[in-house]
Coordinates of C-alpha atoms in Angstrom, one line a residue:
M1 CA -1.5 30.8 29.2
R2 CA 0.1 29.6 26.0
Y3 CA -0.8 30.2 22.3
V4 CA -0.1 27.0 20.4
F5 CA 0.1 26.9 16.6
L6 CA -0.2 23.7 14.5
P7 CA 0.7 23.5 10.8
G8 CA -1.0 21.8 7.9
T9 CA 0.0 18.8 5.7
L10 CA 3.5 19.1 4.4
C11 CA 4.0 22.4 6.2
D12 CA 6.4 23.7 8.8
E13 CA 7.0 27.0 10.6
R14 CA 7.3 28.9 7.3
V15 CA 3.5 28.7 6.8
W16 CA 3.0 30.8 10.0
L17 CA 5.9 33.3 9.8
P18 CA 4.1 36.1 8.0
V19 CA 1.2 36.0 10.5
W20 CA 3.5 35.7 13.6
K21 CA 5.3 38.9 12.6
Q22 CA 2.0 40.7 13.0
L23 CA 0.7 39.1 16.2
S24 CA 0.9 40.7 19.6
L25 CA 0.9 37.5 21.6
S26 CA 3.2 36.3 24.4
A27 CA 4.1 32.7 25.2
R28 CA 3.8 31.4 21.7
A29 CA 4.5 27.8 20.9
Y30 CA 4.7 25.7 17.7
V31 CA 3.9 22.0 17.3
P32 CA 6.3 20.5 14.7
L33 CA 3.9 18.1 13.1
Q34 CA 6.4 17.6 10.3
W35 CA 8.3 15.3 12.8
A36 CA 5.4 13.0 13.3
N37 CA 4.9 9.6 11.7
S38 CA 1.5 8.7 13.3
L39 CA -1.6 10.3 14.8
E40 CA -0.3 9.3 18.3
E41 CA 2.9 11.2 17.7
M42 CA 1.1 14.2 16.5
L43 CA -1.0 14.3 19.7
A44 CA 2.1 13.7 21.8
L45 CA 3.9 16.5 20.2
T46 CA 1.0 18.8 20.9
S47 CA 1.0 17.8 24.5
D48 CA 4.7 18.5 24.7
R49 CA 4.2 22.1 23.4
T50 CA 1.2 23.0 25.5
D51 CA 1.2 24.5 29.0
P52 CA 0.8 21.6 31.4
D53 CA -0.1 23.9 34.3
G54 CA -2.5 26.3 32.6
K55 CA -4.9 27.0 29.7
N56 CA -3.9 26.9 26.1
H57 CA -5.3 28.7 23.0
L58 CA -5.0 26.2 20.2
I59 CA -4.7 27.6 16.6
G60 CA -4.6 24.9 14.0
Y61 CA -4.4 25.1 10.2
S62 CA -5.8 22.4 7.9
M63 CA -4.4 19.1 9.2
G64 CA -3.1 20.9 12.2
A65 CA -6.7 22.1 13.0
Y66 CA -7.8 18.4 13.0
I67 CA -5.1 17.6 15.5
A68 CA -5.9 20.6 17.6
A69 CA -9.6 19.6 17.6
L70 CA -8.7 16.0 18.7
W71 CA -6.4 17.3 21.4
A72 CA -9.0 19.8 22.7
L73 CA -11.6 17.0 22.9
T74 CA -9.1 14.8 24.8
Y75 CA -8.0 17.5 27.2
P76 CA -10.9 20.0 27.4
D77 CA -9.9 21.4 30.8
K78 CA -6.6 22.6 29.3
V79 CA -8.1 24.6 26.4
A80 CA -8.9 28.3 26.6
S81 CA -10.1 28.5 23.0
L82 CA -9.9 26.5 19.8
T83 CA -9.4 28.2 16.4
L84 CA -9.7 26.0 13.4
M85 CA -8.5 27.4 10.1
G86 CA -9.0 25.9 6.7
Y87 CA -10.5 22.7 8.2
A88 CA -14.2 21.6 8.2
P89 CA -14.6 19.2 11.1
T90 CA -17.5 17.4 9.4
G91 CA -15.4 14.4 8.4
L92 CA -14.0 13.3 5.0
S93 CA -16.3 12.7 2.0
E94 CA -16.2 9.5 0.0
R95 CA -14.6 11.5 -2.8
E96 CA -11.9 12.8 -0.6
L97 CA -11.2 9.3 0.9
K98 CA -10.8 7.9 -2.7
R99 CA -8.5 10.8 -3.6
R100 CA -6.3 10.1 -0.6
K101 CA -6.2 6.4 -1.3
T102 CA -5.1 7.2 -4.9
L103 CA -2.5 9.7 -3.6
L104 CA -1.0 7.2 -1.2
E105 CA -0.7 4.6 -4.0
Q106 CA 1.0 7.1 -6.2
L107 CA 3.4 8.2 -3.4
K108 CA 4.3 4.6 -2.8
G109 CA 5.0 4.1 -6.4
G110 CA 7.0 7.4 -6.7
K111 CA 4.6 8.8 -9.2
V112 CA 3.9 12.2 -7.6
D113 CA 6.1 15.2 -7.9
I114 CA 5.1 17.0 -4.7
T115 CA 7.0 20.2 -5.7
A116 CA 5.3 20.5 -9.1
K117 CA 3.2 23.6 -9.7
A118 CA 0.3 21.4 -11.0
Y119 CA 0.2 19.5 -7.7
L120 CA 0.3 22.6 -5.6
A121 CA -2.0 24.8 -7.7
N122 CA -5.3 24.3 -5.9
M123 CA -3.7 25.5 -2.6
M124 CA -3.9 29.2 -3.5
L125 CA -5.5 31.7 -5.8
P126 CA -3.7 31.9 -9.2
E127 CA -3.0 35.6 -8.7
H128 CA -1.0 34.8 -5.5
S129 CA 1.0 31.9 -7.0
D130 CA 4.1 33.9 -7.9
D131 CA 4.6 34.9 -4.3
I132 CA 3.3 31.7 -2.5
L133 CA 4.5 28.9 -4.8
P134 CA 8.2 29.2 -3.9
I135 CA 7.4 28.8 -0.2
L136 CA 5.3 25.8 -0.8
T137 CA 7.8 24.3 -3.1
D138 CA 10.6 24.8 -0.6
M139 CA 8.6 23.2 2.2
A140 CA 7.6 20.2 0.0
S141 CA 11.2 19.7 -1.1
D142 CA 12.6 20.0 2.4
L143 CA 10.0 17.7 4.1
G144 CA 9.7 15.2 1.2
T145 CA 7.3 12.5 0.2
A146 CA 7.8 10.5 3.3
T147 CA 6.4 13.3 5.4
L148 CA 3.4 13.7 3.1
R149 CA 2.7 10.0 3.2
A150 CA 2.9 9.9 7.0
H151 CA 0.6 13.0 7.3
V152 CA -2.1 11.6 4.9
Q153 CA -2.0 8.1 6.5
S154 CA -2.1 9.4 10.0
T155 CA -5.1 11.6 9.5
T156 CA -7.3 9.4 7.3
P157 CA -10.1 8.7 7.9
R158 CA -11.5 11.6 9.9
K159 CA -14.7 11.4 11.9
D160 CA -17.3 14.1 12.1
L161 CA -16.4 16.1 15.2
T162 CA -19.0 18.8 15.1
A163 CA -21.3 17.5 17.8
K164 CA -18.5 16.9 20.3
L165 CA -16.9 20.3 19.5
G166 CA -20.2 22.0 20.3
Q167 CA -19.9 20.5 23.8
L168 CA -16.6 22.2 24.6
N169 CA -16.7 24.7 27.4
C170 CA -14.5 27.2 25.5
P171 CA -14.9 29.4 22.4
V172 CA -14.7 27.6 19.1
N173 CA -13.7 29.7 16.1
L174 CA -13.7 28.8 12.4
I175 CA -11.6 30.9 10.1
A176 CA -12.5 30.2 6.4
A177 CA -11.2 31.6 3.2
R178 CA -13.9 32.5 0.7
Q179 CA -12.2 30.9 -2.3
D180 CA -10.6 27.9 -0.5
A181 CA -10.7 24.9 -2.9
V182 CA -9.7 22.4 -0.1
A183 CA -11.9 23.4 2.9
T184 CA -14.6 25.1 0.9
F185 CA -16.5 28.0 2.4
P186 CA -19.9 26.1 2.1
A187 CA -18.3 23.2 4.0
M188 CA -17.1 25.6 6.7
Q189 CA -20.6 27.2 6.9
T190 CA -22.1 23.7 7.4
A191 CA -19.6 23.0 10.2
H192 CA -20.4 26.3 11.8
Q193 CA -24.1 25.5 11.8
Q194 CA -23.4 22.1 13.4
I195 CA -21.1 23.4 16.2
N196 CA -23.2 24.9 19.0
G197 CA -21.9 28.4 19.8
A198 CA -19.1 28.5 17.2
R199 CA -18.0 31.7 15.3
L200 CA -17.3 31.8 11.6
L201 CA -14.9 34.4 10.4
P202 CA -14.2 34.8 6.6
V203 CA -11.0 35.8 4.9
E204 CA -11.5 37.6 1.6
D205 CA -9.4 37.2 -1.6
S206 CA -7.7 34.0 -0.5
G207 CA -7.4 30.3 -1.2
H208 CA -6.4 27.6 1.2
M209 CA -3.0 29.1 2.1
M210 CA -4.6 32.1 3.8
M211 CA -1.7 32.7 6.2
L212 CA 0.6 33.3 3.2
E213 CA -2.0 34.9 0.9
Q214 CA -3.6 37.3 3.4
P215 CA -1.4 37.4 6.5
A216 CA -2.5 40.8 7.6
S217 CA -6.2 39.8 7.6
V218 CA -5.5 36.5 9.4
A219 CA -3.3 38.3 12.0
A220 CA -6.1 40.9 12.6
L221 CA -8.6 38.1 13.2
L222 CA -6.3 36.2 15.6
N223 CA -5.4 39.4 17.5
E224 CA -9.2 40.0 17.9
L225 CA -10.0 36.5 18.9
L226 CA -7.1 35.8 21.3
A227 CA -6.8 39.2 23.0

């Protein structure tokens, strides 16, 4: 049995560290999606970190949750549970598709400062920014615009996976932050309603970066779900 964690866009291990410190899990693995340049590479990295001979608990955050969902649907017999955090598997809206297209054009033209507070502001609640922003800025600076471009290109567009996820023969858990501006709570509620048998677990007083904003709450939920 292995517990496999996947990060979000322009994130690395640092996004999980506060939660890992409070988890009582053995056989933990991390999928370094920051190394990937394509969707195929993301799925291959996931396969490389999972237990080939046993079951895996997949815990994905944001973009990493999308990859975890795709991997679970590809290898359902290898999945003990699927936990999707800050990701609504209902597909991308036309508005989000247009935003991503604009972002890719701006990145290509070097017109985006991915370390700027204005760019990162919607990822967390304002009252948490003093603590969280330095971590996000460091990750963005270290990983760079090439990683962001690869992540966005590799995971756009995204199909609605809710019907297929409801057919998985394992628990499907959705962890949603109440004030998430990226994967909004209403969107997570809609996904929950469309995935047969899924559980929806809220995180209070948090934006999208719930593992950094409320690590104790997230760890408590994961300890309960994965025990």
